[in-house]
PDB file of C-alpha atoms and ligand atoms in Angstrom:
ATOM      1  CA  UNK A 147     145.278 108.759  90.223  1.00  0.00           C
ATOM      2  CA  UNK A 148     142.651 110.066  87.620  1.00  0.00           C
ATOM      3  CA  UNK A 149     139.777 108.395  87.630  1.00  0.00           C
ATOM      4  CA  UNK A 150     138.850 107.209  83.856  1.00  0.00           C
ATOM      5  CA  UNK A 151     135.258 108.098  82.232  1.00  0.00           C
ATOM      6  CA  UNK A 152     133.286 104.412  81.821  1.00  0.00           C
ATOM      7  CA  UNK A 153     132.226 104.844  78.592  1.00  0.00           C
ATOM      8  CA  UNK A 154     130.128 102.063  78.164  1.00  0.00           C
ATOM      9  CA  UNK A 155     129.723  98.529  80.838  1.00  0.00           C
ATOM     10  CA  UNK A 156     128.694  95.565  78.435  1.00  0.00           C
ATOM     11  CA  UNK A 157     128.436  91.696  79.980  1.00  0.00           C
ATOM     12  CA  UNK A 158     131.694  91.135  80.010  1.00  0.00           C
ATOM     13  CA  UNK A 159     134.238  93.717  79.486  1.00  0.00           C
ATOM     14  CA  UNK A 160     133.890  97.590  79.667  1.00  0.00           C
ATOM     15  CA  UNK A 161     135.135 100.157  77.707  1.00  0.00           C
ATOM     16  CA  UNK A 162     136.715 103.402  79.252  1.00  0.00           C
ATOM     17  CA  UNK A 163     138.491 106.662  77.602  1.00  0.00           C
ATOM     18  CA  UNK A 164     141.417 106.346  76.077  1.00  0.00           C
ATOM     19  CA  UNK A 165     144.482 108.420  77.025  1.00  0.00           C
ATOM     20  CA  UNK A 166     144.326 110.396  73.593  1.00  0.00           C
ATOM     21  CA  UNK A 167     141.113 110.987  71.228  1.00  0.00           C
ATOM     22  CA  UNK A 168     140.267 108.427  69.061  1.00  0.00           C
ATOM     23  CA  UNK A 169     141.278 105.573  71.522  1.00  0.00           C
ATOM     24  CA  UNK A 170     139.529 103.519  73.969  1.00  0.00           C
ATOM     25  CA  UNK A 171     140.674 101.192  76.738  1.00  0.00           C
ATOM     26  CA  UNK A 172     139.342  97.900  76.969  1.00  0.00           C
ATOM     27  CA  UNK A 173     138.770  96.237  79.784  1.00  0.00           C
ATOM     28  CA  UNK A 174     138.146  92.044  80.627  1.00  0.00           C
ATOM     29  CA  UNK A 175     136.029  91.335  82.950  1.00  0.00           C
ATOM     30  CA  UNK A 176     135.280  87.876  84.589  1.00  0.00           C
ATOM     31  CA  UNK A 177     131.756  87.502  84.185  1.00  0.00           C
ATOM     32  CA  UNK A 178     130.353  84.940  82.042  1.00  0.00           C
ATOM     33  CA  UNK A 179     127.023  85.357  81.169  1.00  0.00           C
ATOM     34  CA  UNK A 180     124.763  82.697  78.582  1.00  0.00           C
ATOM     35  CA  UNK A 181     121.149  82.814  77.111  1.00  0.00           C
ATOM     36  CA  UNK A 182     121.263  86.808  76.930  1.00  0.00           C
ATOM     37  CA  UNK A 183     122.294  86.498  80.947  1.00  0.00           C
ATOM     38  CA  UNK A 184     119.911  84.261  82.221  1.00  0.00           C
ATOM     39  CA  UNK A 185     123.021  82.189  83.092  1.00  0.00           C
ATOM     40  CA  UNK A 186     125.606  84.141  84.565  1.00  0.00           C
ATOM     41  CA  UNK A 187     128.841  83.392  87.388  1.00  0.00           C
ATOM     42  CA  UNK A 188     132.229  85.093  87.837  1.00  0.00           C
ATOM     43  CA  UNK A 189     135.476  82.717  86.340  1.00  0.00           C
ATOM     44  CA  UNK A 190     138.577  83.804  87.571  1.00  0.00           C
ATOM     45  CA  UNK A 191     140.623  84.818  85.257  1.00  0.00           C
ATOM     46  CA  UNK A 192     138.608  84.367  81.881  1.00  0.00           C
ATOM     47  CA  UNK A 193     139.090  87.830  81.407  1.00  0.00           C
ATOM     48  CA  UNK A 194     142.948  87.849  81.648  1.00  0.00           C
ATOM     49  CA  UNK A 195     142.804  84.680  79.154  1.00  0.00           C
ATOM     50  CA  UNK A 196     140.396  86.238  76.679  1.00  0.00           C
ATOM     51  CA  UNK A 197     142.326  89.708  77.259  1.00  0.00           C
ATOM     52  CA  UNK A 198     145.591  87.654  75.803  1.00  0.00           C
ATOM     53  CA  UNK A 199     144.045  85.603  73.367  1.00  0.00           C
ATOM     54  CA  UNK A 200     142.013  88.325  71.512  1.00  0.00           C
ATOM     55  CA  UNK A 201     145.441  90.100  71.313  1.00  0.00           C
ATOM     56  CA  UNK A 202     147.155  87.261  70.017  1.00  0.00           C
ATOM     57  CA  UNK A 203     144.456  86.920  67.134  1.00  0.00           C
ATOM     58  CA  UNK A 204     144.102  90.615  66.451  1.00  0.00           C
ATOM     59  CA  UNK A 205     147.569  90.681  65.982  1.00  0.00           C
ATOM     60  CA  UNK A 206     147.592  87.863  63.761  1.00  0.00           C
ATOM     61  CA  UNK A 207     144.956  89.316  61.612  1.00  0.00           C
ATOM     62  CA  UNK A 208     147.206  92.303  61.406  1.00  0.00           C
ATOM     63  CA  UNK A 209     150.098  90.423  60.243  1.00  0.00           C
ATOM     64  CA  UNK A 210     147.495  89.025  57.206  1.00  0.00           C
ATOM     65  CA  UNK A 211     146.759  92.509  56.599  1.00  0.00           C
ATOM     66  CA  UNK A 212     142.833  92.255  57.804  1.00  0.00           C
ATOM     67  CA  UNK A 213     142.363  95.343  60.135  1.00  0.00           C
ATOM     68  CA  UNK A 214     141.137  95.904  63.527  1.00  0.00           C
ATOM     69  CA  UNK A 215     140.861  98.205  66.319  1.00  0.00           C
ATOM     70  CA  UNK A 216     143.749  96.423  68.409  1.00  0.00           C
ATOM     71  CA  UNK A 217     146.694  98.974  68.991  1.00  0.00           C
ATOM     72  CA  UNK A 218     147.825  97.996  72.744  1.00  0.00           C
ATOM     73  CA  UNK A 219     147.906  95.282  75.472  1.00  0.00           C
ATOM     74  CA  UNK A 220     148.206  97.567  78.944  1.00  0.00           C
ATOM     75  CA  UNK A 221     147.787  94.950  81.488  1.00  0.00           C
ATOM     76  CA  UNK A 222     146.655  91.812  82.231  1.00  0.00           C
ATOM     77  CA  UNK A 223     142.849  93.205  81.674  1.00  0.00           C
ATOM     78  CA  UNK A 224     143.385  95.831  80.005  1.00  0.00           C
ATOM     79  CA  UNK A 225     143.786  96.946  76.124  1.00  0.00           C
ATOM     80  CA  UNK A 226     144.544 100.123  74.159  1.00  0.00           C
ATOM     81  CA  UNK A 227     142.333  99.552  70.998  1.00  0.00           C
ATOM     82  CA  UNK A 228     141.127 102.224  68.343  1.00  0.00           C
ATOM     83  CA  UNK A 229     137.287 104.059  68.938  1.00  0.00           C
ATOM     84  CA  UNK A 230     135.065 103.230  66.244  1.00  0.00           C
ATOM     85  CA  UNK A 231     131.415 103.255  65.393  1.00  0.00           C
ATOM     86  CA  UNK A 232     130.271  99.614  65.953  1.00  0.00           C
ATOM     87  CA  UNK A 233     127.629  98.035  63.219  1.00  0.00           C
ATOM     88  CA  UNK A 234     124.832  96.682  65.611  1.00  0.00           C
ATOM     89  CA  UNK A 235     124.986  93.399  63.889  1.00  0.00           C
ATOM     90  CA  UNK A 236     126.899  90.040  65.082  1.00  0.00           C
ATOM     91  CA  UNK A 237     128.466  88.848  62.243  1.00  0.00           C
ATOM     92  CA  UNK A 238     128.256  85.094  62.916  1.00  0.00           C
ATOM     93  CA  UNK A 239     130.299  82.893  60.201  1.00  0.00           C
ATOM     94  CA  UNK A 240     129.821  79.043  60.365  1.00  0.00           C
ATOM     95  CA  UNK A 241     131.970  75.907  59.509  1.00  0.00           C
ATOM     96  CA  UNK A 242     129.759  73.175  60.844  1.00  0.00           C
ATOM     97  CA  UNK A 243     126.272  73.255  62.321  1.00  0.00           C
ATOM     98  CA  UNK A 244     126.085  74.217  65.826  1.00  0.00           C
ATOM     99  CA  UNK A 245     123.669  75.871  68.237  1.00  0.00           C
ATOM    100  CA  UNK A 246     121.487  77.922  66.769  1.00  0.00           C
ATOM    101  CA  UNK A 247     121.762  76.983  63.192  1.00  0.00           C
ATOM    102  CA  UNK A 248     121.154  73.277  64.597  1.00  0.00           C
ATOM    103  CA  UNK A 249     118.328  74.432  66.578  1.00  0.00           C
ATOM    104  CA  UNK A 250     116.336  76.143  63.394  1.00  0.00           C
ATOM    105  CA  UNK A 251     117.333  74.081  60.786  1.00  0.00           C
ATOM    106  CA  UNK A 252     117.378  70.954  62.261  1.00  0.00           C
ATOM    107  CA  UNK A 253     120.737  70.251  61.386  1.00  0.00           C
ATOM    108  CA  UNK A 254     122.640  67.892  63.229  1.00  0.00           C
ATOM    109  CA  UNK A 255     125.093  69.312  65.559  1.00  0.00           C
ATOM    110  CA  UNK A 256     129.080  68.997  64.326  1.00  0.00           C
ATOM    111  CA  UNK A 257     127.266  68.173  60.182  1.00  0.00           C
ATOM    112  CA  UNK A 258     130.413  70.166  58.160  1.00  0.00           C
ATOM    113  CA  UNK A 259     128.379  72.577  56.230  1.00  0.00           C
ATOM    114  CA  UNK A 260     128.889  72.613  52.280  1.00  0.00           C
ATOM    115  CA  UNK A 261     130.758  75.825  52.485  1.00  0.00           C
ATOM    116  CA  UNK A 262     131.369  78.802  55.244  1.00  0.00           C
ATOM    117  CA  UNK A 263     127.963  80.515  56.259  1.00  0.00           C
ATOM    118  CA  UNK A 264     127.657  83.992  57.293  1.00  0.00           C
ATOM    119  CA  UNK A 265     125.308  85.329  59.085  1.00  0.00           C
ATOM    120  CA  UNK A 266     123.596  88.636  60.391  1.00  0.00           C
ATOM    121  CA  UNK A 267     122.113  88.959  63.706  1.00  0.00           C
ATOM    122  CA  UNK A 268     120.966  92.598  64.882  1.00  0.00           C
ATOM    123  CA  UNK A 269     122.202  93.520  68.146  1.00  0.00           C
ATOM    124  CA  UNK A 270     119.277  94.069  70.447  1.00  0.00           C
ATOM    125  CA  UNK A 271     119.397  92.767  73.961  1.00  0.00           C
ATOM    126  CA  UNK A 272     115.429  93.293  74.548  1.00  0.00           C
ATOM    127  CA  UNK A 273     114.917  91.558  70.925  1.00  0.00           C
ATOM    128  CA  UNK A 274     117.419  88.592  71.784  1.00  0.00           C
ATOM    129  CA  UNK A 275     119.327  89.384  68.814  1.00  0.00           C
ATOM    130  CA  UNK A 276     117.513  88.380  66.439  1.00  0.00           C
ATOM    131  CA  UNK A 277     118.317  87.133  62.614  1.00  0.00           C
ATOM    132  CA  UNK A 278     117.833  88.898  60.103  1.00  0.00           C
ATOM    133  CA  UNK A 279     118.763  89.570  56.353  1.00  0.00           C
ATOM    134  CA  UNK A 280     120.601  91.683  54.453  1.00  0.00           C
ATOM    135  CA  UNK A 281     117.035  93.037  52.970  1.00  0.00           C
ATOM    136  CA  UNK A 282     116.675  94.194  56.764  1.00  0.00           C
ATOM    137  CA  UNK A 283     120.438  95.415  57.188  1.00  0.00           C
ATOM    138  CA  UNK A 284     119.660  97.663  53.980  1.00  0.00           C
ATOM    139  CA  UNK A 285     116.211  98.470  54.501  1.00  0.00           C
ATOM    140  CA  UNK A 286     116.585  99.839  58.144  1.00  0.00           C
ATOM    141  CA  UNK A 287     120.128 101.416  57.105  1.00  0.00           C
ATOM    142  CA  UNK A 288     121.707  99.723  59.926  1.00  0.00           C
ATOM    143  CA  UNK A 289     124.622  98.866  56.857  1.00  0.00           C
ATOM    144  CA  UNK A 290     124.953  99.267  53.569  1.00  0.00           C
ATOM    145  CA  UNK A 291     125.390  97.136  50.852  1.00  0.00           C
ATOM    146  CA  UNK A 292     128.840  98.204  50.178  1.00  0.00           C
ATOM    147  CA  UNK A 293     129.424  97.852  54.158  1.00  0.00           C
ATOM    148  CA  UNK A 294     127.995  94.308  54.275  1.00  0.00           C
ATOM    149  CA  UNK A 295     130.324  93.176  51.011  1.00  0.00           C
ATOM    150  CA  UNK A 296     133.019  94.738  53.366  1.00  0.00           C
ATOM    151  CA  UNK A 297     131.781  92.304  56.162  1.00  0.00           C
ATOM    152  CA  UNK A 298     131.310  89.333  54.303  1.00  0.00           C
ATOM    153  CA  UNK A 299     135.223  89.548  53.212  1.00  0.00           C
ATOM    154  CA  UNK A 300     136.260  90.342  56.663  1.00  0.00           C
ATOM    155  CA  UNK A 301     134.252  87.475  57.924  1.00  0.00           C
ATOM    156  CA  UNK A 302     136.099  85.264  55.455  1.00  0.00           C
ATOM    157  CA  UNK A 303     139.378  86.725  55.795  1.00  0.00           C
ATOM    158  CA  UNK A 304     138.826  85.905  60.011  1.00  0.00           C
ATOM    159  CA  UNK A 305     137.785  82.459  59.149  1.00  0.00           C
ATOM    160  CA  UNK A 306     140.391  81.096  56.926  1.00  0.00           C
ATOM    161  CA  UNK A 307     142.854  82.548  59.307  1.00  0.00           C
ATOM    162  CA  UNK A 308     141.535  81.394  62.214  1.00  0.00           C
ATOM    163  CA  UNK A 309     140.709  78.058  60.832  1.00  0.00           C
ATOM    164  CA  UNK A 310     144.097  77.454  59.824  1.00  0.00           C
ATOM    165  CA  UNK A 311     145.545  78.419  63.339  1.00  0.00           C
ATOM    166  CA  UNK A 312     143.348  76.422  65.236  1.00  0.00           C
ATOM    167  CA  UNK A 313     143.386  73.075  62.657  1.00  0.00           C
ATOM    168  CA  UNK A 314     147.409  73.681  63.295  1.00  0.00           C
ATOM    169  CA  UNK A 315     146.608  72.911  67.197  1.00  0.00           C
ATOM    170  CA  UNK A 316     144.616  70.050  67.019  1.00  0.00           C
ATOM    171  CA  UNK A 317     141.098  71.959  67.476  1.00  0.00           C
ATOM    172  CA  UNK A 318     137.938  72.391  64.889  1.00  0.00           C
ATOM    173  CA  UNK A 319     136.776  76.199  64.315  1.00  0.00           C
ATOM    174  CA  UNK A 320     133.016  75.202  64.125  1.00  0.00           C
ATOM    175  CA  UNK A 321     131.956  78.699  64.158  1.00  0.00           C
ATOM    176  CA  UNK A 322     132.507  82.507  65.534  1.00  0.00           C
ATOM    177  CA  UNK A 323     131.283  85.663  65.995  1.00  0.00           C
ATOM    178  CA  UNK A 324     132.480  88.924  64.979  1.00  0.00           C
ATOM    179  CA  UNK A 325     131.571  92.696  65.057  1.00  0.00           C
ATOM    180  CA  UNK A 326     132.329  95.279  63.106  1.00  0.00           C
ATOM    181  CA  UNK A 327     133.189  98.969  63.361  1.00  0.00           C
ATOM    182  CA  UNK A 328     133.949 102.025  61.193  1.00  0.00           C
ATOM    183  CA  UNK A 329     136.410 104.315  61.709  1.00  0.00           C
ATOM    184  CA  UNK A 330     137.190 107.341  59.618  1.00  0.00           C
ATOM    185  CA  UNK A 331     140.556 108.821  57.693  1.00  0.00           C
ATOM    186  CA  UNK A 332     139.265 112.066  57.243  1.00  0.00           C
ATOM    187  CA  UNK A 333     136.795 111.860  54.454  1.00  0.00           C
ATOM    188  CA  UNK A 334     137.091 108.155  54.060  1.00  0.00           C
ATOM    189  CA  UNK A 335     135.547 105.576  55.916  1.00  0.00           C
ATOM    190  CA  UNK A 336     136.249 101.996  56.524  1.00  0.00           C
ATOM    191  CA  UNK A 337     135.700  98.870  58.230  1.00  0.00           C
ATOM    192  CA  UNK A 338     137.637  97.223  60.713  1.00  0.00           C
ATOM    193  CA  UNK A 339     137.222  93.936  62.805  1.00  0.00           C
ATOM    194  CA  UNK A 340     136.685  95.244  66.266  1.00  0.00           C
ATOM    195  CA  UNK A 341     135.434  94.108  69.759  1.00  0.00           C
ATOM    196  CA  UNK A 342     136.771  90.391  71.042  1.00  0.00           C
ATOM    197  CA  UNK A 343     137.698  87.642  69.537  1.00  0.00           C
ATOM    198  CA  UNK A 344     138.175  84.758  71.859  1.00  0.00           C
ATOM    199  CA  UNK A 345     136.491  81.487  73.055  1.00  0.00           C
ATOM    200  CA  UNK A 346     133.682  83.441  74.534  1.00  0.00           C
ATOM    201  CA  UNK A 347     132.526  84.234  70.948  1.00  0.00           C
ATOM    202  CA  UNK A 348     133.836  81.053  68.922  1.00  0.00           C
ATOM    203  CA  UNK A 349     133.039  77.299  69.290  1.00  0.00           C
ATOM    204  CA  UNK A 350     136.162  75.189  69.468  1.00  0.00           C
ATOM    205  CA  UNK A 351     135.781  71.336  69.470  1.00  0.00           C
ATOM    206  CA  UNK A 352     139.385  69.374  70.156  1.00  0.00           C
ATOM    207  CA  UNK A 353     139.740  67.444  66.806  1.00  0.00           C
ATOM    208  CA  UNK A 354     140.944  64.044  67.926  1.00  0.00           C
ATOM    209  CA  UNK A 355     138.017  63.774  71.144  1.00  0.00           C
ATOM    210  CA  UNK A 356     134.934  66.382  70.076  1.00  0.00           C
ATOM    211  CA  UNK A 357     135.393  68.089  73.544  1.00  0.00           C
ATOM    212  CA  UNK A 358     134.559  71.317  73.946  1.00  0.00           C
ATOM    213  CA  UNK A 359     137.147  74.272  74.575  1.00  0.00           C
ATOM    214  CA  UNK A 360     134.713  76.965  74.349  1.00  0.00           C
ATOM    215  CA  UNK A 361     131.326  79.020  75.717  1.00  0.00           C
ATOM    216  CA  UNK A 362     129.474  76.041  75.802  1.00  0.00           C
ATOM    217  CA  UNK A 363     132.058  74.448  78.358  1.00  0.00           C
ATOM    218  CA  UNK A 364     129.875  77.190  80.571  1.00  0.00           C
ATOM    219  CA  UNK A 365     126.735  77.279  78.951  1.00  0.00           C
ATOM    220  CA  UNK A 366     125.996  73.415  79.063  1.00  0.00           C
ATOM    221  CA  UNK A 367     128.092  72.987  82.295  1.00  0.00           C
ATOM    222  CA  UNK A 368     130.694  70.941  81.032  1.00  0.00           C
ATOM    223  CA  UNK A 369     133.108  71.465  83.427  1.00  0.00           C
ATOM    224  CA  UNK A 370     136.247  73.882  83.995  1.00  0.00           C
ATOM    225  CA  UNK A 371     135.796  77.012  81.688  1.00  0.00           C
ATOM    226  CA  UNK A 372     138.914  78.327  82.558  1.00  0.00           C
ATOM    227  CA  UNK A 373     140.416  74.731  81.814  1.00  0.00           C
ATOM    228  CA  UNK A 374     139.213  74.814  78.528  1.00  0.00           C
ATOM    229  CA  UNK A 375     140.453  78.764  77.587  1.00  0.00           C
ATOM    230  CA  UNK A 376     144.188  77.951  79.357  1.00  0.00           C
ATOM    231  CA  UNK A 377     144.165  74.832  77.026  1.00  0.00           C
ATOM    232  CA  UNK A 378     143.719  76.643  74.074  1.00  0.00           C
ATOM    233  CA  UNK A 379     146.179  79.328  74.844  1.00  0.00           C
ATOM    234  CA  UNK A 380     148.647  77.149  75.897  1.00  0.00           C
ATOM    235  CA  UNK A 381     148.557  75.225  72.599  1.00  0.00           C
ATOM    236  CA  UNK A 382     148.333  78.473  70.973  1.00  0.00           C
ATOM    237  CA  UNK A 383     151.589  78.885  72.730  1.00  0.00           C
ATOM    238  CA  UNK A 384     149.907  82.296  74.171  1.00  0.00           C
ATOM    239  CA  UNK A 385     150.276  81.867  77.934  1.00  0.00           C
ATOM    240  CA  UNK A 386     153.037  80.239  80.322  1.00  0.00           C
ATOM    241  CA  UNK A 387     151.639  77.287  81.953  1.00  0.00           C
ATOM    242  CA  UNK A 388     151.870  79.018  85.384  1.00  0.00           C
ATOM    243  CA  UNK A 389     149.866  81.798  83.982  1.00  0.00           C
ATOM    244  CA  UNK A 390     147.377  80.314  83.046  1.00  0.00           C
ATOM    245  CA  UNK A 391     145.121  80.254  86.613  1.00  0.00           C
ATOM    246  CA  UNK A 392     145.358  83.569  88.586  1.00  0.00           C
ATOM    247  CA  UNK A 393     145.736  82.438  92.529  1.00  0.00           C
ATOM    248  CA  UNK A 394     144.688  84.438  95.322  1.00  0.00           C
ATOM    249  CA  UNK A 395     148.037  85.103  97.275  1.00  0.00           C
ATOM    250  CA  UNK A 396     148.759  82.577 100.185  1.00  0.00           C
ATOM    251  CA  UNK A 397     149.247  83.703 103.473  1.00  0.00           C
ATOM    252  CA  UNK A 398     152.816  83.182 104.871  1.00  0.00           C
ATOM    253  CA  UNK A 399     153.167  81.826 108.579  1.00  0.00           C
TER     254      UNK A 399
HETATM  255  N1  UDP Y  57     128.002  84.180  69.680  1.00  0.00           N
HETATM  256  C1  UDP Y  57     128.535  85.175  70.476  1.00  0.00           C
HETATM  257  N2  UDP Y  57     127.711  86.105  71.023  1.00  0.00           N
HETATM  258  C2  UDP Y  57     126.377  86.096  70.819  1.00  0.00           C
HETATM  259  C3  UDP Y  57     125.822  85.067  70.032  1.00  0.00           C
HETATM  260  C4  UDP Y  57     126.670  84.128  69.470  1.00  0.00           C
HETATM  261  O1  UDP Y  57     129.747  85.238  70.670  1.00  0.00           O
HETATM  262  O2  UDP Y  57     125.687  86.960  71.339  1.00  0.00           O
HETATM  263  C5  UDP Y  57     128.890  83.166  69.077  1.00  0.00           C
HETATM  264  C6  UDP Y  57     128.740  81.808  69.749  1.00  0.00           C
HETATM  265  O3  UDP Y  57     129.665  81.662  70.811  1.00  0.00           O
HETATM  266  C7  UDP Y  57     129.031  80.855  68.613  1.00  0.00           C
HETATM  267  C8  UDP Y  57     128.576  81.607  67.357  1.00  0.00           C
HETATM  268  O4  UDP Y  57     128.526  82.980  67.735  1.00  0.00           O
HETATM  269  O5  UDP Y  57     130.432  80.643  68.508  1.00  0.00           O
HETATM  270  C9  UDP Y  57     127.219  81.151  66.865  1.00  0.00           C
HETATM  271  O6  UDP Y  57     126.295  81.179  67.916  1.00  0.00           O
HETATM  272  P1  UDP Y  57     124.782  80.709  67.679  1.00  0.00           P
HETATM  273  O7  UDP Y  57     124.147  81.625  66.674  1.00  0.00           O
HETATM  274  O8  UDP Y  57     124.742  79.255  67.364  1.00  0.00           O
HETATM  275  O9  UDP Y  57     124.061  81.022  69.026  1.00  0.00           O
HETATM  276  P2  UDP Y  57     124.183  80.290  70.426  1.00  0.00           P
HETATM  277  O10 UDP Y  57     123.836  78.848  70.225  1.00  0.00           O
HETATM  278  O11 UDP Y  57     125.608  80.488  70.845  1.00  0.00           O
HETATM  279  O12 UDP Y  57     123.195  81.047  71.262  1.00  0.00           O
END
């Protein structure tokens, strides 16, 4: 079999060539990693749930008409999705304070903000991703202001649809993280919703109890991770029950 050219290995998923130009397969990888990968372990099988889910919601944001770089599922792991020029900014749009926002604000965690926040973080491993503004997004012509209007209607457009979806299941979108990448029509450029979207990159708190069904399941060692992903794909209606844990194959005697 041909080997595929890596293109790129990030913390958890890797991107490789895609069969024809223009494409890219992407690929899920177990690994979690937290607090830029000072925390890290291997969960079986988060990478075939968050493989699923972020097809399920990339499809869905199709079917609204927002765009992304989905085309494909392969495989369990794997995904045919569009090449495109990512923005190096996490677009980060919030419901109710969480995490960081709680941290530098001093918000209290799970206060509903007075509206949907977005918010720009520039994608720097070494830097820790830091904040910044759109002053710095222009200034440093990392976007530009036509490109972060684009962005801030995406990041809507994600939110109300995701929002809806989850409220529909019995679980809170608090916040999320997107990114961004451009692709190109000849001439004319546009944005499209790209990477993952899955519980890795969103905080989802069950409505009814407040538990956790996301990252932070993982980051503040909470329990199951995998537990919480399968139980928001199967409400989702994504995954079979008896998909939802990959086994190691038993022996026969
Ligand atoms: N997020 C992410 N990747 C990042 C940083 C944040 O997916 O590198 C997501 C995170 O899971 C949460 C939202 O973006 O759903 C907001 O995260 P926050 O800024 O509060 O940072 P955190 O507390 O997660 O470090």
């Amino acid at each position: 079999m041909a080997r595929r050219k890596l293109v790129y290995e990030g913390k958890a998923k890797i991107l490789y060539e895609g069969p024809e130009p223009g494409t890219m397969v992407q690929y899920f990888k177990d690994d979690a990693t937290a607090f830029n990968a000072g925390k890290r372990d291997v969960i079986e099988g988060k990478g075939v749930l968050n493989n699923r889910l972020s097809e399920f919601f990339m499809n869905g944001l199709a079917g609204i008409g927002v765009p992304t770089h989905f085309i494909r599922r392969i495989n369990m792991r794997e995904q045919l999705i569009r090449a495109v020029e990512i923005i190096p900014l996490k677009v980060v749009v919030r419901n109710v304070a969480a995490g960081l926002m709680s941290k530098r604000l001093g918000i209290k965690e799970g206060t509903s903000l007075p509206r949907p926040i977005i918010e720009f973080y520039y994608k720097d491993d070494n830097l820790g991703d830091p904040l910044v503004t759109e002053e710095h997004v222009i200034a440093f012509g990392w976007a530009s202001q036509q490109d972060l209007d684009d962005m801030v209607a995406l990041g809507m457009r994600v939110n109300d649809f995701l929002s809806g979806l989850m409220l529909g299941v019995g679980i809170k979108l608090v916040d999320f993280k997107i990114e961004i990448g451009r692709i190109w029509d000849g001439d004319f450029m546009r944005l499209i919703v790209a990477d993952e979207i899955s519980p890795d990159s969103c905080r989802l708190w069950d409505i009814e109890s407040g538990q956790k069904l996301d990252k932070d399941v993982f980051r503040c060692d909470l329990g199951s991770l995998s537990d919480a992903y399968t139980e928001v794909a199967r409400r989702l209606g994504v995954m079979p029950s008896n998909t939802g844990h990959v086994t190691k194959p038993t022996l026969i005697n």
